[in-house]
Structures are given as structure tokens and as C-alpha cells.
PDB file of C-alpha atoms in Angstrom:
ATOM      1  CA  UNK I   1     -19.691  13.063   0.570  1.00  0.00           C
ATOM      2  CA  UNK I   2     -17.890  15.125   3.431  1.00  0.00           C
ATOM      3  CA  UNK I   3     -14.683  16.932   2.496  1.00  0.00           C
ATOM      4  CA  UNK I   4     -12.821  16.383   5.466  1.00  0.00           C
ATOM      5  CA  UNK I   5     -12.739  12.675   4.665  1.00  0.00           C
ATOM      6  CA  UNK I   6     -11.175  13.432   1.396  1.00  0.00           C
ATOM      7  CA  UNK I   7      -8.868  16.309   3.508  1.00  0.00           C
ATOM      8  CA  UNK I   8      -7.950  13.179   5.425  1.00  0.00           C
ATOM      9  CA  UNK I   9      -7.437  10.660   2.934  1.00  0.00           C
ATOM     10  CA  UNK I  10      -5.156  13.106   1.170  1.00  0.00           C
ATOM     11  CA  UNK I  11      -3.010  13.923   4.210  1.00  0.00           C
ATOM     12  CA  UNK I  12      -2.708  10.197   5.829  1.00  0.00           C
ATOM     13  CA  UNK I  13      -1.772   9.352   1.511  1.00  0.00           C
ATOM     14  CA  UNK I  14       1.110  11.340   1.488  1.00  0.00           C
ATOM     15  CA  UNK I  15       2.196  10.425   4.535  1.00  0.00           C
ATOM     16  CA  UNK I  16       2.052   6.808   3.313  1.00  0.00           C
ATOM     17  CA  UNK I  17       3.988   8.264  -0.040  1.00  0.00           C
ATOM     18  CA  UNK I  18       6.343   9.948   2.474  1.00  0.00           C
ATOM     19  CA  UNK I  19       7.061   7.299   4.866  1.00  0.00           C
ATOM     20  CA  UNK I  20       6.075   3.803   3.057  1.00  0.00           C
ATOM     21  CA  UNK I  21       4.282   2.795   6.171  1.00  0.00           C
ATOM     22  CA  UNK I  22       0.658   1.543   5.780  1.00  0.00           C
ATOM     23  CA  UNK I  23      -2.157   3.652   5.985  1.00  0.00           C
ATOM     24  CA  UNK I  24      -4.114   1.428   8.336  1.00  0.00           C
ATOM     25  CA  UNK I  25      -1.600   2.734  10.717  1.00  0.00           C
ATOM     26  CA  UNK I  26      -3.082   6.324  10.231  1.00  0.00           C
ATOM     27  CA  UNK I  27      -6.448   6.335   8.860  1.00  0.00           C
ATOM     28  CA  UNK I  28      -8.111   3.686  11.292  1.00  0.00           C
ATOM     29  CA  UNK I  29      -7.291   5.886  14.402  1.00  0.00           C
ATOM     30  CA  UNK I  30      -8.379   9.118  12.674  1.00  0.00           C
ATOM     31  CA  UNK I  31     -11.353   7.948  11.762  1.00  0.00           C
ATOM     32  CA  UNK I  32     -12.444   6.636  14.976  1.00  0.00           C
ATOM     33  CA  UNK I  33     -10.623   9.081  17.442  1.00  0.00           C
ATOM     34  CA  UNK I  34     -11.129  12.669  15.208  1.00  0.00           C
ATOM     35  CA  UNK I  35     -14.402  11.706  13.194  1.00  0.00           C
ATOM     36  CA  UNK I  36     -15.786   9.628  15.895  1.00  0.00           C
ATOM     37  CA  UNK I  37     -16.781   6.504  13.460  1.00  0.00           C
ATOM     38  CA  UNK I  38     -17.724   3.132  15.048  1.00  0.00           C
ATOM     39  CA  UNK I  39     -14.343   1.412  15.351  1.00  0.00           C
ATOM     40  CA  UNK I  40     -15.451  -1.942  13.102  1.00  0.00           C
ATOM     41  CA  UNK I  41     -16.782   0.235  10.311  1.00  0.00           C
ATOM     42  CA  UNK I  42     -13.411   2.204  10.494  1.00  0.00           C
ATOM     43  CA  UNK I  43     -11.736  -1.155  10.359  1.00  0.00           C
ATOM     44  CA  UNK I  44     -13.488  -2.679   7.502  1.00  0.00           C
ATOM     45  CA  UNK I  45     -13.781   0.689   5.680  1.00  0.00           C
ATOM     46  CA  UNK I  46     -10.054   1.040   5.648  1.00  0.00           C
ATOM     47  CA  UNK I  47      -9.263  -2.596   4.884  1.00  0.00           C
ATOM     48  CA  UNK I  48     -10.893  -2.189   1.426  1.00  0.00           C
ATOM     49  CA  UNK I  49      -9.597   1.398   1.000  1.00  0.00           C
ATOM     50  CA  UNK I  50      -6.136  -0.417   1.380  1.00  0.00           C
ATOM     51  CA  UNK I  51      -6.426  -3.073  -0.932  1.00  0.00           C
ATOM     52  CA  UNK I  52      -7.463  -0.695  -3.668  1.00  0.00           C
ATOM     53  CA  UNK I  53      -4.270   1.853  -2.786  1.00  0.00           C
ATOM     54  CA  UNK I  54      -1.898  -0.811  -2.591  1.00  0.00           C
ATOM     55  CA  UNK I  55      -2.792  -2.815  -5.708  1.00  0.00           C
ATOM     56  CA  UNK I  56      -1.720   0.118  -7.867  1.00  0.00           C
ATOM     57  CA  UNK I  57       1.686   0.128  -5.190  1.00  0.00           C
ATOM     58  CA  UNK I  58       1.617  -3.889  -5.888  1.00  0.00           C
ATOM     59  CA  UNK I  59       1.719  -3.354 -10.051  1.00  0.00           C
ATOM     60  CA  UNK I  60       4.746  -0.927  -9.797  1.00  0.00           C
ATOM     61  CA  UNK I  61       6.642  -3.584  -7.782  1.00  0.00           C
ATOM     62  CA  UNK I  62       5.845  -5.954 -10.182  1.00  0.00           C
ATOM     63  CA  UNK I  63       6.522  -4.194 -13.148  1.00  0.00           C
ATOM     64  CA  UNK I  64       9.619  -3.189 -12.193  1.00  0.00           C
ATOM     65  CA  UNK I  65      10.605  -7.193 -10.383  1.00  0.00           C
ATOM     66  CA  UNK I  66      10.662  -6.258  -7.012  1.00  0.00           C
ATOM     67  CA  UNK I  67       8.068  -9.079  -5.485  1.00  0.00           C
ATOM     68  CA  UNK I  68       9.376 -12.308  -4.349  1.00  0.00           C
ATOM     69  CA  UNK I  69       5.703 -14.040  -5.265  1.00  0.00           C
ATOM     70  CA  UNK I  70       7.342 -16.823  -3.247  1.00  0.00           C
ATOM     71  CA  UNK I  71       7.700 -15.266  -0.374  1.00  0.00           C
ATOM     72  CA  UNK I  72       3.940 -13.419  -1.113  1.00  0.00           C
ATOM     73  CA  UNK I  73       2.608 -16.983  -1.352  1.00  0.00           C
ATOM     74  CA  UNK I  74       4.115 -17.809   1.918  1.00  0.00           C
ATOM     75  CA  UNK I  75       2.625 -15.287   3.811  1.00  0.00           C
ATOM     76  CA  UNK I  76      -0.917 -15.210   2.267  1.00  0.00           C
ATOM     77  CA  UNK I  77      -0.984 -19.182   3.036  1.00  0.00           C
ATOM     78  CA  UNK I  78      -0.918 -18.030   6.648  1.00  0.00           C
ATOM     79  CA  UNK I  79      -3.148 -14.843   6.598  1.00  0.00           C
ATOM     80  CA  UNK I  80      -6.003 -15.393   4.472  1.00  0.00           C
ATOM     81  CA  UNK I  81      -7.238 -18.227   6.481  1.00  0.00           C
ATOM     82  CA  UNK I  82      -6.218 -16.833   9.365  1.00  0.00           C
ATOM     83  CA  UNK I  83      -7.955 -13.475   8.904  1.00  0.00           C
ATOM     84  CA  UNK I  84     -11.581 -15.211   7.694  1.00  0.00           C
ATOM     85  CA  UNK I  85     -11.168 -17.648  10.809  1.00  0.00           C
ATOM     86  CA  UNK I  86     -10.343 -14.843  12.819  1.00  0.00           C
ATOM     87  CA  UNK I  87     -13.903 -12.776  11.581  1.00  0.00           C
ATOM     88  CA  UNK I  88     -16.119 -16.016  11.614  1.00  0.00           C
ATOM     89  CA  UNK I  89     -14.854 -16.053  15.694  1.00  0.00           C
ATOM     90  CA  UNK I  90     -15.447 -12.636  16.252  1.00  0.00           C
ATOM     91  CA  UNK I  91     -18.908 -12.449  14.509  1.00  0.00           C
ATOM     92  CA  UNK I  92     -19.623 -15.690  16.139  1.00  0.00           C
ATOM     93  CA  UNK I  93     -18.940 -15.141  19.903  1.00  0.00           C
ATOM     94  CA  UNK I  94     -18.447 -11.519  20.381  1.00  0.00           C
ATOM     95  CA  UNK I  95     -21.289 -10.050  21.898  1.00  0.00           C
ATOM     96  CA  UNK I  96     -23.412  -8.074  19.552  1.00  0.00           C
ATOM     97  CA  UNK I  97     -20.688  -9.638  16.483  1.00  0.00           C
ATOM     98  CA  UNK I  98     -18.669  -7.508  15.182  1.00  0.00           C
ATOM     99  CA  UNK I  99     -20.689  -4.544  16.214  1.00  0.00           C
ATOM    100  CA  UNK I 100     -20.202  -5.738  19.924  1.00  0.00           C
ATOM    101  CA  UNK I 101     -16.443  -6.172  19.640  1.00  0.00           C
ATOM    102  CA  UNK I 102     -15.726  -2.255  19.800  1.00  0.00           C
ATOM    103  CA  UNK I 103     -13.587  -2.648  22.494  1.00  0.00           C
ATOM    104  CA  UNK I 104     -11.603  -5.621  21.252  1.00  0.00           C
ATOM    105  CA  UNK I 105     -10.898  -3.785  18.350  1.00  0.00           C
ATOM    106  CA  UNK I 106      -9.926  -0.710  19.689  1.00  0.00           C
ATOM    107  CA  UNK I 107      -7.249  -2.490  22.230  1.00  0.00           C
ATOM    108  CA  UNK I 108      -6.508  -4.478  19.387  1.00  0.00           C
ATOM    109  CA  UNK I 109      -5.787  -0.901  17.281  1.00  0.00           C
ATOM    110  CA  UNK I 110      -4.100   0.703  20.349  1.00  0.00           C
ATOM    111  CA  UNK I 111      -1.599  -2.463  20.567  1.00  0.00           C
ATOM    112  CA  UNK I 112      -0.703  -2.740  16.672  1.00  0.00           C
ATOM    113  CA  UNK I 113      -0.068   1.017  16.937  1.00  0.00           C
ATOM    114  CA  UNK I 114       2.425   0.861  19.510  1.00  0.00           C
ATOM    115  CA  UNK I 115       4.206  -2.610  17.297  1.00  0.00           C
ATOM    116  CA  UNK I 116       4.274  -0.851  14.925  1.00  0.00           C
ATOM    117  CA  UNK I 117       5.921   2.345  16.242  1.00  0.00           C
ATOM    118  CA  UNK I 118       8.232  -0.382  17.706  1.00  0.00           C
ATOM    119  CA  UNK I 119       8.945  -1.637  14.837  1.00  0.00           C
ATOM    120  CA  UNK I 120       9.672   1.860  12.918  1.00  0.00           C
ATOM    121  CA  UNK I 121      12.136   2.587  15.579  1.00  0.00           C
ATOM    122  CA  UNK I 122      14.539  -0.800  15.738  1.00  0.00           C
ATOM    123  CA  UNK I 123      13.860  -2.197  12.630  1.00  0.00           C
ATOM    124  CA  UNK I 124      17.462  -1.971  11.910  1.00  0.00           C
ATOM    125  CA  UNK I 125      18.410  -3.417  14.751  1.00  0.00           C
ATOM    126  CA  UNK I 126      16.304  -6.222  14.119  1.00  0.00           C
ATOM    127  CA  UNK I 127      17.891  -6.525  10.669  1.00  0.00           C
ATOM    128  CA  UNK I 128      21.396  -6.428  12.112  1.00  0.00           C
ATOM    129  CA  UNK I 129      20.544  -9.198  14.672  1.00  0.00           C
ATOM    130  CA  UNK I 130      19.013 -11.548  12.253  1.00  0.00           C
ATOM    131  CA  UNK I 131      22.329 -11.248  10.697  1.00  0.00           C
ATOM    132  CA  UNK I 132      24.279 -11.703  13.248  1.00  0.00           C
ATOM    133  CA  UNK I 133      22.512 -14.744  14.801  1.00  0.00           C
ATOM    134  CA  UNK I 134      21.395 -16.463  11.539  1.00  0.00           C
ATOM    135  CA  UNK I 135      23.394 -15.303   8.963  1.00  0.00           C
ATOM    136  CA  UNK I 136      22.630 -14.381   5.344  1.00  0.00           C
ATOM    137  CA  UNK I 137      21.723 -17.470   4.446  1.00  0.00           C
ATOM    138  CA  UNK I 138      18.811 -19.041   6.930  1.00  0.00           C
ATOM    139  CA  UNK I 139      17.729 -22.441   7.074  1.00  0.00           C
ATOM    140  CA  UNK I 140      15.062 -22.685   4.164  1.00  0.00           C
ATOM    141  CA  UNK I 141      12.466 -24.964   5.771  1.00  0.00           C
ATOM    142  CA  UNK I 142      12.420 -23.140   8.902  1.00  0.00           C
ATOM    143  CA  UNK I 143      12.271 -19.858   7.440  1.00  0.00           C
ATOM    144  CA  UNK I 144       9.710 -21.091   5.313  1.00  0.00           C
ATOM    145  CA  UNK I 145       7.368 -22.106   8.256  1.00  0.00           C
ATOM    146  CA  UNK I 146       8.487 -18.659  10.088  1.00  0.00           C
ATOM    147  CA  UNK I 147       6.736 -17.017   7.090  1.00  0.00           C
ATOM    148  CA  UNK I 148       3.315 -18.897   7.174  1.00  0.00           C
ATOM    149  CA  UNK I 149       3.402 -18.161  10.819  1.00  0.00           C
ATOM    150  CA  UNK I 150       4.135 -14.595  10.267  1.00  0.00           C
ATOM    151  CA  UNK I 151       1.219 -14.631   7.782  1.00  0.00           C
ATOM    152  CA  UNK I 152      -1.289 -16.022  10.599  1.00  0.00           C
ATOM    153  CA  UNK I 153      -0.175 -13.666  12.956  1.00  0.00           C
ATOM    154  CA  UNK I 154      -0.503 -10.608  10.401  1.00  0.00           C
ATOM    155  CA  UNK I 155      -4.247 -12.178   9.155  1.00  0.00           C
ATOM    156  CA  UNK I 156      -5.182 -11.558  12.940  1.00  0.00           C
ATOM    157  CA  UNK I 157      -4.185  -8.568  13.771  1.00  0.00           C
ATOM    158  CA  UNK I 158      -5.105  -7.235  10.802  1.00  0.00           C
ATOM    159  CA  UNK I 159      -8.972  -8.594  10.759  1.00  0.00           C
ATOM    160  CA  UNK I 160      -9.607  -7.044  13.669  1.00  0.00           C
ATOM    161  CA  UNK I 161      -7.150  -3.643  13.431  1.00  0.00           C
ATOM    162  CA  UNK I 162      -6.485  -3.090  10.151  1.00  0.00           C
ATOM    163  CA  UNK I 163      -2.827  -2.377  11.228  1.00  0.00           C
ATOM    164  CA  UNK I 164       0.170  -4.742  10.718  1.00  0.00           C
ATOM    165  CA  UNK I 165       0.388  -5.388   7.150  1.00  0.00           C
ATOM    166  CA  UNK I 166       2.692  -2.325   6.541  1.00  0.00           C
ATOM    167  CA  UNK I 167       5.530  -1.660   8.910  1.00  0.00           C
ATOM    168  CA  UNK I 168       5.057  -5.157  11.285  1.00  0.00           C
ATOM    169  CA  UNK I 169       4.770  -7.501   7.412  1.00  0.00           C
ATOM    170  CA  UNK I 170       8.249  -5.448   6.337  1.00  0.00           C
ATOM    171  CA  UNK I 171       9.978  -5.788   9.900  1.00  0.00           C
ATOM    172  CA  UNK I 172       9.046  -9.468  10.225  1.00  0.00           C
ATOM    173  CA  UNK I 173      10.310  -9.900   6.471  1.00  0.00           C
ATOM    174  CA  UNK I 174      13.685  -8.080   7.471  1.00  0.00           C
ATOM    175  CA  UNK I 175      14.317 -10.310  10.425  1.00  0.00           C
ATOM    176  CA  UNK I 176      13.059 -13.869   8.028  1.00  0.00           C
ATOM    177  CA  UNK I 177      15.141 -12.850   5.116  1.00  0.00           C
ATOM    178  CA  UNK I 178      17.822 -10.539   6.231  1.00  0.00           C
ATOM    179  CA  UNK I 179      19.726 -10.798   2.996  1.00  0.00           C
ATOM    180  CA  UNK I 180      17.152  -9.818   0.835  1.00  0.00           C
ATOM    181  CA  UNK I 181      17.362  -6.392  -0.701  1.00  0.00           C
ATOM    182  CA  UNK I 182      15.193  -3.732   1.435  1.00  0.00           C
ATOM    183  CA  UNK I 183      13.372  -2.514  -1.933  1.00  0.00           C
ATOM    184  CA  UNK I 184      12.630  -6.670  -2.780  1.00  0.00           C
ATOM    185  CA  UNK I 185      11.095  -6.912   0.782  1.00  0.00           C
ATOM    186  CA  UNK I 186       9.423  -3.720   0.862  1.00  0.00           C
ATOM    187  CA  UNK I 187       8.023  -5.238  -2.790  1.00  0.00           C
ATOM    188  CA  UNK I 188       6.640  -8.366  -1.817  1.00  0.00           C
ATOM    189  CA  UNK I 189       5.008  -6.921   2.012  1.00  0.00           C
ATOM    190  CA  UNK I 190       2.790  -4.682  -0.382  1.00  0.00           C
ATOM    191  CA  UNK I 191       1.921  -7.569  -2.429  1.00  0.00           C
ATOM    192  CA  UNK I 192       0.659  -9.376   0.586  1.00  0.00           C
ATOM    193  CA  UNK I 193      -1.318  -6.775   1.766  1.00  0.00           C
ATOM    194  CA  UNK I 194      -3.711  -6.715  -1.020  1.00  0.00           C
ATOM    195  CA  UNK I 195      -4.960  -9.674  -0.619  1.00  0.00           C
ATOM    196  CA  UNK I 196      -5.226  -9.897   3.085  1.00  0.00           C
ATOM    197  CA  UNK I 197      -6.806  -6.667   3.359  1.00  0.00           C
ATOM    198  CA  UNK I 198      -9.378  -7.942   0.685  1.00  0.00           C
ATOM    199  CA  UNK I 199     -10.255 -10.972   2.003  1.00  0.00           C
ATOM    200  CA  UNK I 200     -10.420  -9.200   5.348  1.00  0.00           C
ATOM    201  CA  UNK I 201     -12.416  -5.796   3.821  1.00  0.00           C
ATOM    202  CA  UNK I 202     -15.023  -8.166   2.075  1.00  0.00           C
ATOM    203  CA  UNK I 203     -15.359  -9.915   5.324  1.00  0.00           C
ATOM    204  CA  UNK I 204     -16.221  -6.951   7.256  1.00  0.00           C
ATOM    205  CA  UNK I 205     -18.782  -6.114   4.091  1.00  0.00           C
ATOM    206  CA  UNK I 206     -20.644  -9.600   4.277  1.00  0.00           C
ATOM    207  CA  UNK I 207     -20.881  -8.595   8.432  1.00  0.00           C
ATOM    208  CA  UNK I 208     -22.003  -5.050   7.362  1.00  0.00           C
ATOM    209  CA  UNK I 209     -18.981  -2.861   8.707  1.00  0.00           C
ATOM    210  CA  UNK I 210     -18.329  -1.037   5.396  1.00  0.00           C
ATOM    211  CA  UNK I 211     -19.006   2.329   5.117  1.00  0.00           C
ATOM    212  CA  UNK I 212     -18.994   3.204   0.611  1.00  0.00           C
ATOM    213  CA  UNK I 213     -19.675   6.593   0.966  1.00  0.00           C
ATOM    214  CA  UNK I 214     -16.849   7.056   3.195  1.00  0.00           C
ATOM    215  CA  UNK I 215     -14.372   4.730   1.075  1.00  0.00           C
ATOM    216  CA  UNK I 216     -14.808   6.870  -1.668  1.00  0.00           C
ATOM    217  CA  UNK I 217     -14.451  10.068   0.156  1.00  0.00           C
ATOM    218  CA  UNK I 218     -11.095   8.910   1.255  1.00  0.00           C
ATOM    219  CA  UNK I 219      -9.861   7.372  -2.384  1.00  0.00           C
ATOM    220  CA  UNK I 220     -10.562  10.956  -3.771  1.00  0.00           C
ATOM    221  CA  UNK I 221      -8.080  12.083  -1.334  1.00  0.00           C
ATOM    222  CA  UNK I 222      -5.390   9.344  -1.043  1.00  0.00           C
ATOM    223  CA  UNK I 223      -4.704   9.066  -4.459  1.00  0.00           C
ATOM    224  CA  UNK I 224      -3.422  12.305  -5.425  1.00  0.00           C
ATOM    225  CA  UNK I 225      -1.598  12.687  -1.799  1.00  0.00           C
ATOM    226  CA  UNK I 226       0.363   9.492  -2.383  1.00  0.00           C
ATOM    227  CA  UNK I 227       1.356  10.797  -5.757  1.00  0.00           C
ATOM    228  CA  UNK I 228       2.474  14.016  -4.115  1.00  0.00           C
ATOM    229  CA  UNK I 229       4.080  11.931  -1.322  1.00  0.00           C
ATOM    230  CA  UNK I 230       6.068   9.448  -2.977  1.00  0.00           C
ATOM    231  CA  UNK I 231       7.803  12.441  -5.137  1.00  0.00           C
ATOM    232  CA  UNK I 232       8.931  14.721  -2.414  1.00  0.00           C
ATOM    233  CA  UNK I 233       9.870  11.590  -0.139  1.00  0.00           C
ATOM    234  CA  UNK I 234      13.890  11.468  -1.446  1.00  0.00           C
ATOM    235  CA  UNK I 235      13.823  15.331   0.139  1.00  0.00           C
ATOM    236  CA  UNK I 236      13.333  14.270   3.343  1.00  0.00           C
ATOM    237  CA  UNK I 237      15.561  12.890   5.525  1.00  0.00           C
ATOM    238  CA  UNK I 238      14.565   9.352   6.776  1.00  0.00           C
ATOM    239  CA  UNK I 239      16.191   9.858   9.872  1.00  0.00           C
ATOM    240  CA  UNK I 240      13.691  13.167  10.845  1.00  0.00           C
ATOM    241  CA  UNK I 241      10.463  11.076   9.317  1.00  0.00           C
ATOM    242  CA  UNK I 242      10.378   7.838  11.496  1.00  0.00           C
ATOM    243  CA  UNK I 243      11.060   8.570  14.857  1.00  0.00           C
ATOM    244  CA  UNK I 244       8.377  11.478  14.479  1.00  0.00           C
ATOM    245  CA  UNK I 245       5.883   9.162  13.175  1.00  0.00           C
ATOM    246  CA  UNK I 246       6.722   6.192  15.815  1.00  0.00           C
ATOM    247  CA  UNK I 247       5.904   8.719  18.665  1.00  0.00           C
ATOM    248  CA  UNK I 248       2.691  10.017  17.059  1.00  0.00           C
ATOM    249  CA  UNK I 249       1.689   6.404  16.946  1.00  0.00           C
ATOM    250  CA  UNK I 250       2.293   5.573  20.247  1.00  0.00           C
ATOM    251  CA  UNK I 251       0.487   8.521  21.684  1.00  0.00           C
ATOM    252  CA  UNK I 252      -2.368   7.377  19.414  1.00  0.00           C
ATOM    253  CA  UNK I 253      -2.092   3.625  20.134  1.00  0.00           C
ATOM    254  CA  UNK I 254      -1.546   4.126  23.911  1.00  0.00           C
ATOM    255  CA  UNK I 255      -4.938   6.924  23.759  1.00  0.00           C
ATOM    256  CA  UNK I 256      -7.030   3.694  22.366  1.00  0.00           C
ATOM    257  CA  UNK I 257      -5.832   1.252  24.927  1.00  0.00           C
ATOM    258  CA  UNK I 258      -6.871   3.609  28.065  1.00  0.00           C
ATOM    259  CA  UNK I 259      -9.672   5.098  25.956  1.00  0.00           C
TER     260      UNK I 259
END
């Protein structure tokens, strides 16, 4: 088991604690740009190692009534199949499978990065122009076939990036439902995510892209840093947190496009 795993699954879970944004975002990039792991075994390694952060995340929502399981539903209806259609294809006609795809997924990783920084930085804006152009109270059908869609487009990125279900799931959610409470929204995106990155982790397993020794190095780590990040997160400013993090992901995202 090598410490700097755990070193890094401590820092990228309290920046997750800090920031709310999903670790996929972090951790996938680290792994393959600092540690120089294969970029599907990075994937599928940090696919399982965020279905087993964010269930304990998903309990505390539900505890305290902050999932819309509706909504959850919704979205998983799109991204489950979605994601295991998305592996069968890769595994099928990639050359090599998903061993051959390293490039795919790495432009894949470099593009969700720089979404997702995108996202970060306008989200409000987004929110404020789903208001203004749809109002608070959307058409139900449509909005509900916005949300499968949303789902399928989140099952594919995520399958082959690991990166979308956090800050892209919550952004899409904001624009869908824009009078929902942030904390209800926030709730119900983290209940998504563990089953998409499950279904997705397992199918990287069954195609051999799992690395255990590595997923527990990281757990060891994450746990206690989201702990420590969620509790020191109301002392910093918002404001100074996101558009620092949306630039380191687009240096990181744009370095695994041209890499």
C-alpha cells in the first residue's frame, strides 16, 4: 500500500468536503498525470472509490430529506443504461478494449474537466436564465424527458471519464429545476452518483480496469479528509474556492487534451 495514494486521497477528500464538487474531477487526473497510472484503471478505480464516498454523502441527504428520489429515478433511468451500453461499445470496438481506448479516455477526461470548470464558474448564471426563460414552474413532461436525457448524457461521460456526476449532474439539475432548493438538488445529484458510478466501477472490474490495492489506499485517505473538509468549509469564502478550482481544472483538462 503506497502512502502517497492515501496523501492523495486525503487531500483531493477535503477538497471534495471543501468545495462539494466530485472527486472524479480531482483524483482521475492525479492519478494518471502525477502517479502515471493507465488512464482506464484510474477511471474504473475511481468510479468505485466514488460510489463508496458518496453513499455515506447519499445517507446524510436522506436522513435529513434532502433527495428528490423522483428526480434520482429520473436520472438513473437515463445513465445506468447508458453507462453499461457505453462500456459494452468501448470494450467491443476500441482497439485493444478498454485497455486500447487510453486516448479516448483521456480526451474524454480533458473535456469533462474543462465542463466542469465551466460549469463551476456560470452556474449561477445558468440558474438565473432558467428562470428567466422558463420560469419557476417548468413544463413537467418536458422537464421530465430533459432529466432522462441528462442522465444518458452523464452515464457517458462518466463511463469513460469518471467526471460529470458532481458539478455537470448539479448544474444540469439547476437549469431543469430552477426552483428547487440548492441543498434539495445538491441532495438528489449525490444520490445519482452512487449508482452510476457503481454500475460503471463494476463495469470497468468485469473488463479488468480496477486497481484494489489502490482503492483502498485512497479510502484510507478520503475519509478522514472529507470529514476535515466538510467542517472547515462554512470558513471559507465560496467566492475565493470556485474560481480557483475552475482554473486548476482547466489547466488540467486542457494538459490531457494536448497530452
Amino acid at each position: 500500500m503506497d502512502f502517497a495514494y492515501t496523501v492523495a486521497g486525503f487531500s483531493v477528500g477535503a477538497i471534495v468536503g471543501l468545495t462539494g464538487v466530485g472527486g472524479g474531477s480531482l483524483m482521475t487526473p492525479l492519478l494518471v498525470l502525477l502517479f502515471g497510472i493507465h488512464p482506464s484503471v484510474a477511471v474504473g478505480t475511481d468510479l468505485l472509490y466514488a460510489a463508496i464516498t458518496k453513499a455515506g454523502g447519499t445517507l446524510a441527504h436522506g436522513l435529513k430529506g434532502t433527495v428528490d428520489w423522483q428526480i434520482t429515478r429520473r436520472l438513473a433511468a437515463g445513465s445506468i443504461p447508458a453507462a453499461a451500453l457505453t462500456l459494452v461499445l468501448v470494450h467491443r470496438f476500441a482497439p485493444g478494449g478498454i485497455d486500447g481506448a487510453a486516448s479516448l479516455i483521456k480526451v474524454a477526461l480533458g473535456v469533462a474537466l474543462l465542463l466542469t470548470a465551466v460549469a463551476l464558474i456560470f452556474r449561477r448564471r445558468i440558474q438565473d436564465y432558467a428562470r428567466q426563460h422558463f420560469g419557476d414552474t417548468p413544463n413537467p413532461a418536458r422537464t421530465a424527458r430533459l432529466t432522462v436525457l441528462t442522465g444518458a448524457v452523464l452515464g457517458v461521460l462518466v463511463s469513460i471519464s469518471s467526471v460529470g456526476a458532481g458539478a455537470l449532474g448539479v448544474t444540469a439539475l439547476f437549469f431543469l429545476y430552477p426552483a428547487m432548493p440548492a441543498l434539495r438538488i445538491v441532495g438528489s445529484d449525490i444520490a445519482h452518483a452512487v449508482p452510476l458510478t457503481a454500475v460503471a466501477g463494476i463495469g470497468h472490474w468485469f473488463l479488468g480496469s480496477v486497481d484494489w490495492l489502490l482503492l483502498g489506499s485512497l479510502l484510507i485517505g478520503s475519509l478522514p479528509g472529507i470529514w476535515l473538509g466538510s467542517h472547515i468549509s462554512t470558513k471559507v469564502p465560496d467566492r475565493i474556492l470556485r474560481p480557483i478550482l475552475a482554473t486548476m481544472l482547466m489547466l488540467v483538462g486542457a494538459k490531457l487534451i494536448s497530452h
